PDB file of C-alpha atoms and ligand atoms in Angstrom:
ATOM      1  CA  MET A   1      95.618  73.156 127.798  1.00  0.00           C
ATOM      2  CA  SER A   2      99.197  71.309 127.535  1.00  0.00           C
ATOM      3  CA  ASN A   3     102.465  72.704 127.248  1.00  0.00           C
ATOM      4  CA  ALA A   4     102.575  71.719 123.121  1.00  0.00           C
ATOM      5  CA  PHE A   5      99.964  74.695 122.551  1.00  0.00           C
ATOM      6  CA  LYS A   6     102.178  77.648 124.784  1.00  0.00           C
ATOM      7  CA  LEU A   7     103.824  80.537 122.965  1.00  0.00           C
ATOM      8  CA  GLU A   8     106.053  81.651 126.100  1.00  0.00           C
ATOM      9  CA  GLY A   9     109.432  83.423 124.938  1.00  0.00           C
ATOM     10  CA  LYS A  10     107.835  83.856 121.387  1.00  0.00           C
ATOM     11  CA  VAL A  11     107.082  86.397 119.050  1.00  0.00           C
ATOM     12  CA  ALA A  12     104.287  87.174 116.644  1.00  0.00           C
ATOM     13  CA  VAL A  13     103.874  89.494 113.477  1.00  0.00           C
ATOM     14  CA  VAL A  14      99.783  89.799 113.162  1.00  0.00           C
ATOM     15  CA  THR A  15      98.933  91.454 109.767  1.00  0.00           C
ATOM     16  CA  GLY A  16      96.339  93.604 110.515  1.00  0.00           C
ATOM     17  CA  ALA A  17      96.076  93.677 114.699  1.00  0.00           C
ATOM     18  CA  ASN A  18      93.790  96.317 115.548  1.00  0.00           C
ATOM     19  CA  LYS A  19      90.784  94.423 114.781  1.00  0.00           C
ATOM     20  CA  GLY A  20      88.789  92.018 113.448  1.00  0.00           C
ATOM     21  CA  ILE A  21      90.001  88.589 113.004  1.00  0.00           C
ATOM     22  CA  GLY A  22      93.862  89.476 113.618  1.00  0.00           C
ATOM     23  CA  GLN A  23      92.600  91.406 116.931  1.00  0.00           C
ATOM     24  CA  ALA A  24      91.653  88.565 118.119  1.00  0.00           C
ATOM     25  CA  ILE A  25      94.538  86.207 116.914  1.00  0.00           C
ATOM     26  CA  ALA A  26      96.394  89.061 118.353  1.00  0.00           C
ATOM     27  CA  VAL A  27      95.512  89.259 121.791  1.00  0.00           C
ATOM     28  CA  ALA A  28      94.828  84.450 121.586  1.00  0.00           C
ATOM     29  CA  LEU A  29      98.484  84.410 120.686  1.00  0.00           C
ATOM     30  CA  ALA A  30      99.705  86.472 123.230  1.00  0.00           C
ATOM     31  CA  GLY A  31      96.838  84.627 126.312  1.00  0.00           C
ATOM     32  CA  ALA A  32      99.298  81.875 125.434  1.00  0.00           C
ATOM     33  CA  GLY A  33     102.280  83.508 126.014  1.00  0.00           C
ATOM     34  CA  ALA A  34     103.374  85.504 123.048  1.00  0.00           C
ATOM     35  CA  ASP A  35     104.499  88.905 122.687  1.00  0.00           C
ATOM     36  CA  VAL A  36     103.458  90.573 119.493  1.00  0.00           C
ATOM     37  CA  VAL A  37     104.154  92.472 116.353  1.00  0.00           C
ATOM     38  CA  SER A  38     101.043  93.998 114.682  1.00  0.00           C
ATOM     39  CA  VAL A  39     101.171  96.320 111.215  1.00  0.00           C
ATOM     40  CA  SER A  40      98.016  98.230 109.801  1.00  0.00           C
ATOM     41  CA  ARG A  41      97.774 101.161 108.325  1.00  0.00           C
ATOM     42  CA  SER A  42      95.092 101.904 111.365  1.00  0.00           C
ATOM     43  CA  ALA A  43      96.734 102.423 115.013  1.00  0.00           C
ATOM     44  CA  PRO A  44      95.684  98.864 116.821  1.00  0.00           C
ATOM     45  CA  ASP A  45      95.479 100.820 120.704  1.00  0.00           C
ATOM     46  CA  GLU A  46      93.086  98.652 121.380  1.00  0.00           C
ATOM     47  CA  THR A  47      95.315  95.421 120.864  1.00  0.00           C
ATOM     48  CA  GLU A  48      97.998  97.249 122.543  1.00  0.00           C
ATOM     49  CA  ALA A  49      95.414  97.381 125.670  1.00  0.00           C
ATOM     50  CA  ALA A  50      94.582  93.586 125.456  1.00  0.00           C
ATOM     51  CA  ILE A  51      97.805  92.595 125.099  1.00  0.00           C
ATOM     52  CA  THR A  52      99.928  94.875 127.804  1.00  0.00           C
ATOM     53  CA  ALA A  53      96.728  93.896 130.168  1.00  0.00           C
ATOM     54  CA  LEU A  54      98.251  90.315 129.762  1.00  0.00           C
ATOM     55  CA  GLY A  55     101.787  90.749 130.955  1.00  0.00           C
ATOM     56  CA  ARG A  56     102.496  90.424 126.945  1.00  0.00           C
ATOM     57  CA  ARG A  57     104.736  93.020 125.294  1.00  0.00           C
ATOM     58  CA  PHE A  58     103.353  94.878 122.161  1.00  0.00           C
ATOM     59  CA  HIS A  59     104.660  96.384 118.704  1.00  0.00           C
ATOM     60  CA  HIS A  60     103.012  98.355 116.387  1.00  0.00           C
ATOM     61  CA  VAL A  61     104.845  98.932 112.427  1.00  0.00           C
ATOM     62  CA  ALA A  62     102.556 101.031 110.769  1.00  0.00           C
ATOM     63  CA  CYS A  63     101.830 100.146 107.521  1.00  0.00           C
ATOM     64  CA  ASP A  64      99.782 100.684 103.618  1.00  0.00           C
ATOM     65  CA  LEU A  65     100.847  97.281 102.480  1.00  0.00           C
ATOM     66  CA  GLY A  66      98.912  97.849  99.421  1.00  0.00           C
ATOM     67  CA  ALA A  67     101.370 100.278  99.360  1.00  0.00           C
ATOM     68  CA  ARG A  68     103.687  97.445  98.267  1.00  0.00           C
ATOM     69  CA  PRO A  69     106.084  97.946 100.331  1.00  0.00           C
ATOM     70  CA  ASP A  70     109.046  96.397 102.127  1.00  0.00           C
ATOM     71  CA  ALA A  71     107.895  93.466 103.630  1.00  0.00           C
ATOM     72  CA  ASP A  72     111.578  93.309 104.860  1.00  0.00           C
ATOM     73  CA  ALA A  73     112.199  96.241 106.291  1.00  0.00           C
ATOM     74  CA  VAL A  74     108.546  95.672 107.752  1.00  0.00           C
ATOM     75  CA  ILE A  75     110.108  92.648 109.564  1.00  0.00           C
ATOM     76  CA  GLY A  76     113.516  94.210 110.173  1.00  0.00           C
ATOM     77  CA  GLU A  77     110.891  96.553 112.590  1.00  0.00           C
ATOM     78  CA  ALA A  78     109.530  92.784 114.330  1.00  0.00           C
ATOM     79  CA  GLU A  79     113.204  92.093 114.575  1.00  0.00           C
ATOM     80  CA  ALA A  80     115.059  94.780 115.418  1.00  0.00           C
ATOM     81  CA  ALA A  81     112.398  95.470 118.380  1.00  0.00           C
ATOM     82  CA  PHE A  82     112.053  91.974 120.169  1.00  0.00           C
ATOM     83  CA  GLY A  83     115.052  90.756 119.048  1.00  0.00           C
ATOM     84  CA  ALA A  84     113.553  87.425 116.576  1.00  0.00           C
ATOM     85  CA  ILE A  85     110.324  86.129 114.711  1.00  0.00           C
ATOM     86  CA  ASP A  86     109.036  83.331 115.333  1.00  0.00           C
ATOM     87  CA  ILE A  87     105.604  83.105 113.926  1.00  0.00           C
ATOM     88  CA  LEU A  88     104.269  85.416 111.426  1.00  0.00           C
ATOM     89  CA  VAL A  89     100.317  85.635 110.553  1.00  0.00           C
ATOM     90  CA  ASN A  90      99.114  87.254 106.970  1.00  0.00           C
ATOM     91  CA  ASN A  91      95.384  88.056 108.377  1.00  0.00           C
ATOM     92  CA  ALA A  92      94.856  91.319 107.029  1.00  0.00           C
ATOM     93  CA  GLY A  93      92.991  91.969 103.475  1.00  0.00           C
ATOM     94  CA  ILE A  94      90.234  94.010 101.912  1.00  0.00           C
ATOM     95  CA  ILE A  95      87.111  92.796  99.366  1.00  0.00           C
ATOM     96  CA  ARG A  96      85.782  94.517  96.388  1.00  0.00           C
ATOM     97  CA  ARG A  97      82.015  93.593  95.670  1.00  0.00           C
ATOM     98  CA  THR A  98      80.818  94.950  92.443  1.00  0.00           C
ATOM     99  CA  PRO A  99      80.216  92.517  89.122  1.00  0.00           C
ATOM    100  CA  ALA A 100      82.229  91.064  86.773  1.00  0.00           C
ATOM    101  CA  THR A 101      81.861  93.177  83.609  1.00  0.00           C
ATOM    102  CA  GLU A 102      81.933  96.284  86.240  1.00  0.00           C
ATOM    103  CA  PHE A 103      85.074  95.183  87.931  1.00  0.00           C
ATOM    104  CA  SER A 104      87.900  97.982  86.810  1.00  0.00           C
ATOM    105  CA  GLU A 105      91.077  98.083  87.409  1.00  0.00           C
ATOM    106  CA  LYS A 106      92.237  99.449  90.779  1.00  0.00           C
ATOM    107  CA  ASP A 107      89.340  97.369  92.242  1.00  0.00           C
ATOM    108  CA  TRP A 108      91.708  94.089  91.193  1.00  0.00           C
ATOM    109  CA  ASP A 109      94.879  96.392  92.277  1.00  0.00           C
ATOM    110  CA  ASP A 110      94.050  97.385  95.251  1.00  0.00           C
ATOM    111  CA  VAL A 111      92.553  92.901  96.770  1.00  0.00           C
ATOM    112  CA  LEU A 112      95.337  91.314  94.857  1.00  0.00           C
ATOM    113  CA  ASP A 113      97.718  93.958  96.654  1.00  0.00           C
ATOM    114  CA  VAL A 114      97.111  93.971 100.137  1.00  0.00           C
ATOM    115  CA  ASN A 115      95.452  90.005 100.079  1.00  0.00           C
ATOM    116  CA  LEU A 116      98.645  88.560  98.059  1.00  0.00           C
ATOM    117  CA  ARG A 117     101.149  90.268  97.308  1.00  0.00           C
ATOM    118  CA  ALA A 118     101.821  91.714 100.977  1.00  0.00           C
ATOM    119  CA  THR A 119     101.465  87.990 101.591  1.00  0.00           C
ATOM    120  CA  PHE A 120     103.606  86.695  99.566  1.00  0.00           C
ATOM    121  CA  PHE A 121     106.538  88.998 100.490  1.00  0.00           C
ATOM    122  CA  LEU A 122     106.065  89.081 103.966  1.00  0.00           C
ATOM    123  CA  CYS A 123     106.159  85.359 104.049  1.00  0.00           C
ATOM    124  CA  GLN A 124     109.499  85.228 102.062  1.00  0.00           C
ATOM    125  CA  ALA A 125     110.955  87.835 104.901  1.00  0.00           C
ATOM    126  CA  ALA A 126     109.798  86.087 107.790  1.00  0.00           C
ATOM    127  CA  ALA A 127     111.384  82.533 105.932  1.00  0.00           C
ATOM    128  CA  ARG A 128     114.649  83.947 105.125  1.00  0.00           C
ATOM    129  CA  ARG A 129     114.692  84.729 109.137  1.00  0.00           C
ATOM    130  CA  PHE A 130     113.763  81.795 110.307  1.00  0.00           C
ATOM    131  CA  LEU A 131     116.103  80.085 107.414  1.00  0.00           C
ATOM    132  CA  ALA A 132     119.274  81.599 108.968  1.00  0.00           C
ATOM    133  CA  SER A 133     118.884  81.629 112.485  1.00  0.00           C
ATOM    134  CA  GLY A 134     118.025  77.955 111.943  1.00  0.00           C
ATOM    135  CA  ASN A 135     115.047  77.923 114.918  1.00  0.00           C
ATOM    136  CA  GLY A 136     112.727  77.412 112.220  1.00  0.00           C
ATOM    137  CA  GLY A 137     109.424  78.818 112.261  1.00  0.00           C
ATOM    138  CA  LYS A 138     105.503  78.939 111.666  1.00  0.00           C
ATOM    139  CA  ILE A 139     103.600  81.294 109.578  1.00  0.00           C
ATOM    140  CA  ILE A 140      99.883  81.174 109.356  1.00  0.00           C
ATOM    141  CA  ASN A 141      97.836  82.810 105.917  1.00  0.00           C
ATOM    142  CA  ILE A 142      94.416  83.418 106.170  1.00  0.00           C
ATOM    143  CA  ALA A 143      92.946  82.291 103.678  1.00  0.00           C
ATOM    144  CA  SER A 144      89.165  81.836 103.238  1.00  0.00           C
ATOM    145  CA  LEU A 145      85.453  79.462 101.871  1.00  0.00           C
ATOM    146  CA  LEU A 146      86.981  81.518  98.554  1.00  0.00           C
ATOM    147  CA  SER A 147      89.849  79.299  98.799  1.00  0.00           C
ATOM    148  CA  PHE A 148      87.450  77.058  97.526  1.00  0.00           C
ATOM    149  CA  GLN A 149      84.377  78.797  95.896  1.00  0.00           C
ATOM    150  CA  GLY A 150      83.411  81.952  93.698  1.00  0.00           C
ATOM    151  CA  GLY A 151      82.000  83.862  95.744  1.00  0.00           C
ATOM    152  CA  ILE A 152      79.197  86.356  94.131  1.00  0.00           C
ATOM    153  CA  THR A 153      80.258  89.426  92.036  1.00  0.00           C
ATOM    154  CA  VAL A 154      83.745  89.613  94.565  1.00  0.00           C
ATOM    155  CA  PRO A 155      85.844  88.180  91.352  1.00  0.00           C
ATOM    156  CA  SER A 156      89.840  89.613  92.594  1.00  0.00           C
ATOM    157  CA  TYR A 157      88.900  88.272  96.475  1.00  0.00           C
ATOM    158  CA  THR A 158      87.965  84.676  95.197  1.00  0.00           C
ATOM    159  CA  ALA A 159      91.779  85.152  93.085  1.00  0.00           C
ATOM    160  CA  SER A 160      93.782  86.976  96.474  1.00  0.00           C
ATOM    161  CA  LYS A 161      92.234  83.581  98.378  1.00  0.00           C
ATOM    162  CA  HIS A 162      92.583  81.171  95.743  1.00  0.00           C
ATOM    163  CA  ALA A 163      96.251  82.279  94.808  1.00  0.00           C
ATOM    164  CA  VAL A 164      96.830  82.229  98.714  1.00  0.00           C
ATOM    165  CA  ALA A 165      96.303  79.188  99.341  1.00  0.00           C
ATOM    166  CA  GLY A 166      98.359  77.985  96.553  1.00  0.00           C
ATOM    167  CA  VAL A 167     101.102  79.499  97.467  1.00  0.00           C
ATOM    168  CA  THR A 168     100.650  78.561 100.816  1.00  0.00           C
ATOM    169  CA  ARG A 169     101.000  75.259  99.404  1.00  0.00           C
ATOM    170  CA  ALA A 170     103.952  76.002  97.969  1.00  0.00           C
ATOM    171  CA  LEU A 171     106.582  77.262 100.548  1.00  0.00           C
ATOM    172  CA  ALA A 172     105.454  74.565 102.756  1.00  0.00           C
ATOM    173  CA  ASN A 173     106.581  72.566  99.773  1.00  0.00           C
ATOM    174  CA  GLU A 174     110.232  74.203  99.603  1.00  0.00           C
ATOM    175  CA  TRP A 175     110.707  75.187 103.719  1.00  0.00           C
ATOM    176  CA  ALA A 176     108.899  72.236 105.533  1.00  0.00           C
ATOM    177  CA  SER A 177     112.551  70.070 105.419  1.00  0.00           C
ATOM    178  CA  GLN A 178     114.078  73.339 107.452  1.00  0.00           C
ATOM    179  CA  GLY A 179     111.152  73.535 110.521  1.00  0.00           C
ATOM    180  CA  ILE A 180     109.628  76.264 108.885  1.00  0.00           C
ATOM    181  CA  ASN A 181     105.333  75.090 108.946  1.00  0.00           C
ATOM    182  CA  VAL A 182     103.398  77.372 106.396  1.00  0.00           C
ATOM    183  CA  ASN A 183      99.251  76.182 106.840  1.00  0.00           C
ATOM    184  CA  ALA A 184      96.417  78.329 106.190  1.00  0.00           C
ATOM    185  CA  ILE A 185      93.625  79.238 108.209  1.00  0.00           C
ATOM    186  CA  ALA A 186      90.052  79.511 106.064  1.00  0.00           C
ATOM    187  CA  PRO A 187      86.994  80.886 108.209  1.00  0.00           C
ATOM    188  CA  GLY A 188      84.034  81.121 107.532  1.00  0.00           C
ATOM    189  CA  TYR A 189      81.222  83.338 107.620  1.00  0.00           C
ATOM    190  CA  ILE A 190      82.913  85.224 110.067  1.00  0.00           C
ATOM    191  CA  ALA A 191      80.395  88.664 111.948  1.00  0.00           C
ATOM    192  CA  THR A 192      83.321  91.422 111.279  1.00  0.00           C
ATOM    193  CA  ASP A 193      83.219  94.780 109.903  1.00  0.00           C
ATOM    194  CA  ASN A 194      84.691  93.237 106.080  1.00  0.00           C
ATOM    195  CA  THR A 195      81.274  90.889 106.004  1.00  0.00           C
ATOM    196  CA  GLN A 196      78.963  93.871 107.493  1.00  0.00           C
ATOM    197  CA  ALA A 197      77.531  94.058 104.106  1.00  0.00           C
ATOM    198  CA  LEU A 198      76.184  90.330 103.752  1.00  0.00           C
ATOM    199  CA  ARG A 199      74.253  90.610 107.585  1.00  0.00           C
ATOM    200  CA  ASP A 200      73.240  93.893 106.341  1.00  0.00           C
ATOM    201  CA  ASN A 201      70.884  92.222 103.006  1.00  0.00           C
ATOM    202  CA  GLU A 202      68.666  90.752 104.553  1.00  0.00           C
ATOM    203  CA  VAL A 203      68.212  88.438 101.751  1.00  0.00           C
ATOM    204  CA  ARG A 204      71.646  87.560 101.960  1.00  0.00           C
ATOM    205  CA  ASN A 205      72.377  86.811 105.098  1.00  0.00           C
ATOM    206  CA  ARG A 206      69.072  84.392 105.692  1.00  0.00           C
ATOM    207  CA  GLU A 207      70.336  82.314 102.545  1.00  0.00           C
ATOM    208  CA  ILE A 208      74.151  82.637 104.399  1.00  0.00           C
ATOM    209  CA  LEU A 209      72.828  81.283 107.416  1.00  0.00           C
ATOM    210  CA  GLY A 210      70.474  79.034 105.936  1.00  0.00           C
ATOM    211  CA  ARG A 211      73.684  77.154 104.835  1.00  0.00           C
ATOM    212  CA  ILE A 212      76.018  77.226 107.535  1.00  0.00           C
ATOM    213  CA  PRO A 213      74.891  73.415 108.782  1.00  0.00           C
ATOM    214  CA  ALA A 214      76.431  75.550 112.728  1.00  0.00           C
ATOM    215  CA  GLY A 215      73.049  77.455 112.438  1.00  0.00           C
ATOM    216  CA  ARG A 216      75.098  80.978 113.249  1.00  0.00           C
ATOM    217  CA  TRP A 217      78.483  83.454 112.265  1.00  0.00           C
ATOM    218  CA  GLY A 218      80.957  82.984 113.446  1.00  0.00           C
ATOM    219  CA  ASN A 219      82.612  85.130 115.328  1.00  0.00           C
ATOM    220  CA  ALA A 220      86.058  86.518 114.906  1.00  0.00           C
ATOM    221  CA  ASP A 221      88.033  83.997 118.252  1.00  0.00           C
ATOM    222  CA  ASP A 222      86.635  81.084 116.440  1.00  0.00           C
ATOM    223  CA  ILE A 223      89.524  81.183 114.282  1.00  0.00           C
ATOM    224  CA  ALA A 224      91.703  82.616 116.831  1.00  0.00           C
ATOM    225  CA  GLN A 225      92.528  79.343 118.733  1.00  0.00           C
ATOM    226  CA  ALA A 226      92.315  77.789 115.783  1.00  0.00           C
ATOM    227  CA  ALA A 227      95.804  80.106 115.131  1.00  0.00           C
ATOM    228  CA  VAL A 228      97.531  79.557 118.385  1.00  0.00           C
ATOM    229  CA  PHE A 229      97.504  75.373 117.837  1.00  0.00           C
ATOM    230  CA  LEU A 230      99.033  76.234 113.421  1.00  0.00           C
ATOM    231  CA  ALA A 231     101.793  78.515 116.392  1.00  0.00           C
ATOM    232  CA  SER A 232     102.184  75.538 118.746  1.00  0.00           C
ATOM    233  CA  PRO A 233     104.743  73.325 119.024  1.00  0.00           C
ATOM    234  CA  ALA A 234     100.943  71.057 118.562  1.00  0.00           C
ATOM    235  CA  ALA A 235     100.794  71.617 114.789  1.00  0.00           C
ATOM    236  CA  ASN A 236     104.817  70.701 114.219  1.00  0.00           C
ATOM    237  CA  TYR A 237     103.865  68.061 111.249  1.00  0.00           C
ATOM    238  CA  VAL A 238     101.484  70.363 109.865  1.00  0.00           C
ATOM    239  CA  HIS A 239     102.079  71.189 106.994  1.00  0.00           C
ATOM    240  CA  GLY A 240     100.789  72.916 103.849  1.00  0.00           C
ATOM    241  CA  THR A 241      97.076  72.536 105.020  1.00  0.00           C
ATOM    242  CA  ILE A 242      94.522  74.396 103.937  1.00  0.00           C
ATOM    243  CA  LEU A 243      92.446  74.722 107.523  1.00  0.00           C
ATOM    244  CA  PRO A 244      88.755  75.201 107.289  1.00  0.00           C
ATOM    245  CA  VAL A 245      86.907  77.177 110.435  1.00  0.00           C
ATOM    246  CA  ASP A 246      83.495  77.628 109.005  1.00  0.00           C
ATOM    247  CA  GLY A 247      81.330  75.760 111.270  1.00  0.00           C
ATOM    248  CA  GLY A 248      81.455  72.842 108.155  1.00  0.00           C
ATOM    249  CA  TRP A 249      79.742  75.637 105.227  1.00  0.00           C
ATOM    250  CA  LEU A 250      82.395  72.687 103.469  1.00  0.00           C
ATOM    251  CA  ALA A 251      80.836  70.033 105.159  1.00  0.00           C
ATOM    252  CA  ARG A 252      77.903  70.659 103.396  1.00  0.00           C
TER     253      ARG A 252
HETATM  254  P1  NAP B   1      88.151  93.855 108.402  1.00  0.00           P
HETATM  255  O1  NAP B   1      87.551  93.393 110.276  1.00  0.00           O
HETATM  256  O2  NAP B   1      88.270  93.643 107.627  1.00  0.00           O
HETATM  257  O3  NAP B   1      89.584  93.461 108.889  1.00  0.00           O
HETATM  258  C1  NAP B   1      91.180  93.203 108.092  1.00  0.00           C
HETATM  259  C2  NAP B   1      91.925  93.927 108.731  1.00  0.00           C
HETATM  260  O4  NAP B   1      92.699  94.422 107.524  1.00  0.00           O
HETATM  261  C3  NAP B   1      92.767  95.240 109.579  1.00  0.00           C
HETATM  262  O5  NAP B   1      93.350  95.484 111.055  1.00  0.00           O
HETATM  263  C4  NAP B   1      92.824  95.582 108.773  1.00  0.00           C
HETATM  264  O6  NAP B   1      93.497  97.447 109.261  1.00  0.00           O
HETATM  265  C5  NAP B   1      93.694  95.762 107.593  1.00  0.00           C
HETATM  266  N1  NAP B   1      93.369  96.195 106.398  1.00  0.00           N
HETATM  267  C6  NAP B   1      93.430  95.933 104.988  1.00  0.00           C
HETATM  268  N2  NAP B   1      93.362  96.727 104.355  1.00  0.00           N
HETATM  269  C7  NAP B   1      95.592  96.812 105.227  1.00  0.00           C
HETATM  270  C8  NAP B   1      96.381  97.405 104.106  1.00  0.00           C
HETATM  271  N3  NAP B   1      95.821  98.255 102.625  1.00  0.00           N
HETATM  272  N4  NAP B   1      97.363  98.066 105.094  1.00  0.00           N
HETATM  273  C9  NAP B   1      98.154  97.433 106.151  1.00  0.00           C
HETATM  274  N5  NAP B   1      96.105  96.649 106.560  1.00  0.00           N
HETATM  275  C10 NAP B   1      95.407  96.665 106.275  1.00  0.00           C
HETATM  276  O7  NAP B   1      88.675  91.714 107.887  1.00  0.00           O
HETATM  277  P2  NAP B   1      88.464  90.314 108.825  1.00  0.00           P
HETATM  278  O8  NAP B   1      87.301  90.209 108.721  1.00  0.00           O
HETATM  279  O9  NAP B   1      88.785  90.162 110.412  1.00  0.00           O
HETATM  280  O10 NAP B   1      89.548  90.272 107.685  1.00  0.00           O
HETATM  281  C11 NAP B   1      90.549  89.632 108.301  1.00  0.00           C
HETATM  282  C12 NAP B   1      91.002  88.648 107.570  1.00  0.00           C
HETATM  283  O11 NAP B   1      90.472  87.478 107.102  1.00  0.00           O
HETATM  284  C13 NAP B   1      91.415  88.414 105.604  1.00  0.00           C
HETATM  285  O12 NAP B   1      91.868  88.363 105.378  1.00  0.00           O
HETATM  286  C14 NAP B   1      90.156  88.390 105.406  1.00  0.00           C
HETATM  287  O13 NAP B   1      89.581  88.397 104.190  1.00  0.00           O
HETATM  288  C15 NAP B   1      90.242  87.032 105.928  1.00  0.00           C
HETATM  289  N6  NAP B   1      88.710  86.735 106.373  1.00  0.00           N
HETATM  290  C16 NAP B   1      87.269  87.412 106.595  1.00  0.00           C
HETATM  291  C17 NAP B   1      86.527  86.960 106.528  1.00  0.00           C
HETATM  292  C18 NAP B   1      85.031  87.050 108.173  1.00  0.00           C
HETATM  293  O14 NAP B   1      84.118  86.463 107.581  1.00  0.00           O
HETATM  294  N7  NAP B   1      84.696  88.152 108.373  1.00  0.00           N
HETATM  295  C19 NAP B   1      86.185  84.865 106.559  1.00  0.00           C
HETATM  296  C20 NAP B   1      87.592  84.400 105.259  1.00  0.00           C
HETATM  297  C21 NAP B   1      88.332  85.255 105.108  1.00  0.00           C
HETATM  298  P3  NAP B   1      93.315  98.732 108.787  1.00  0.00           P
HETATM  299  O15 NAP B   1      91.631  99.289 109.692  1.00  0.00           O
HETATM  300  O16 NAP B   1      94.521  99.561 109.513  1.00  0.00           O
HETATM  301  O17 NAP B   1      92.412  99.092 107.398  1.00  0.00           O
END
C-alpha cells in the first residue's frame, strides 16, 4: 500500500466498534496505523484485543447514542485520551422492521436518534475541533442502499439514511475549503447482526442474492478498506460523496 493510505500518528473515533462493520473499520484503521477510540454501549473487548495486538492504542467511551448524549463530551473524552482526533466514523446504527401502518413513534424516534441525531452532533463536535486546530480532519458517515432506495417495512431507517446522505453533502459543502473531508459509505447487503433477519428469511435471502451482481453477501471487511481510503490522504480531494460498496447492487 502506498504512503497515501497510511494513517500513522492519526487518532480515529469509531462509533459502534464492538461488532459488525464498525469493528472491521476500527481494526482496519488500526492496521493502517491509527489509534482508535470506540464509542458504544457494549464493551468492545474483541476489538480492543485486535487493535492492541496490532500495536495501536485503544480507548473506549461507553455511551448510549440513542439517549441523546452530549456529543461534545464524547468527542472531548476521546481527545483527552489521545491528545487530538483526526478521523470520525459515524457507524453505529439500528433498524426496526414493521409495516408503515403499524409503525410506532418509538421505533421512529429510536432510529432517528441513533442514526441521524447522534451522527450530526458528533460531526459538529469533531468539526469544531478540526477547525480550531487548523489541521482539518476526515469524517465518514455510514449511509446505506436505503440512502437511495425506499426499502421494505423500514420507514424510519430509510428516512434516517436518506438524511445521513443529505447531511454528509451539506457538511462537506460547509467545511471542504477548510481541510475537512466529509463523505459516506453506502454498504450493500452485509452479513452482520443488522441483517440476520433477512438472511433467516429464505425467500428474502434468495431475492437479495439473486439481485447482487457479485453473487454474494458482503462482509464487514469489504466496507473497512473503503473507510481506510476515505480516512487517508489518498482521499484529500474527495468531498461529499456517498460511496456504494454493494457488490454492484445499485448498478443493476
Ligand atoms: P450491527 O452488527 O447491528 O452493529 C451495530 C453497531 O451500532 C453496534 O456496535 C452497536 O453497539 C452500535 N449501536 C447501536 N445502537 C447504539 C446506541 N444506542 N448507542 C451506541 N452504539 C449503538 O450492525 P452493522 O451491520 O455492523 O451496522 C453498522 C452500520 O452500517 C449501521 O449504521 C447500519 O445501518 C449500516 N449498514 C449496515 C448494512 C448491513 O447490511 N449490515 C447495510 C447498510 C448500512 P451495541 O452492540 O452496544 O448496541
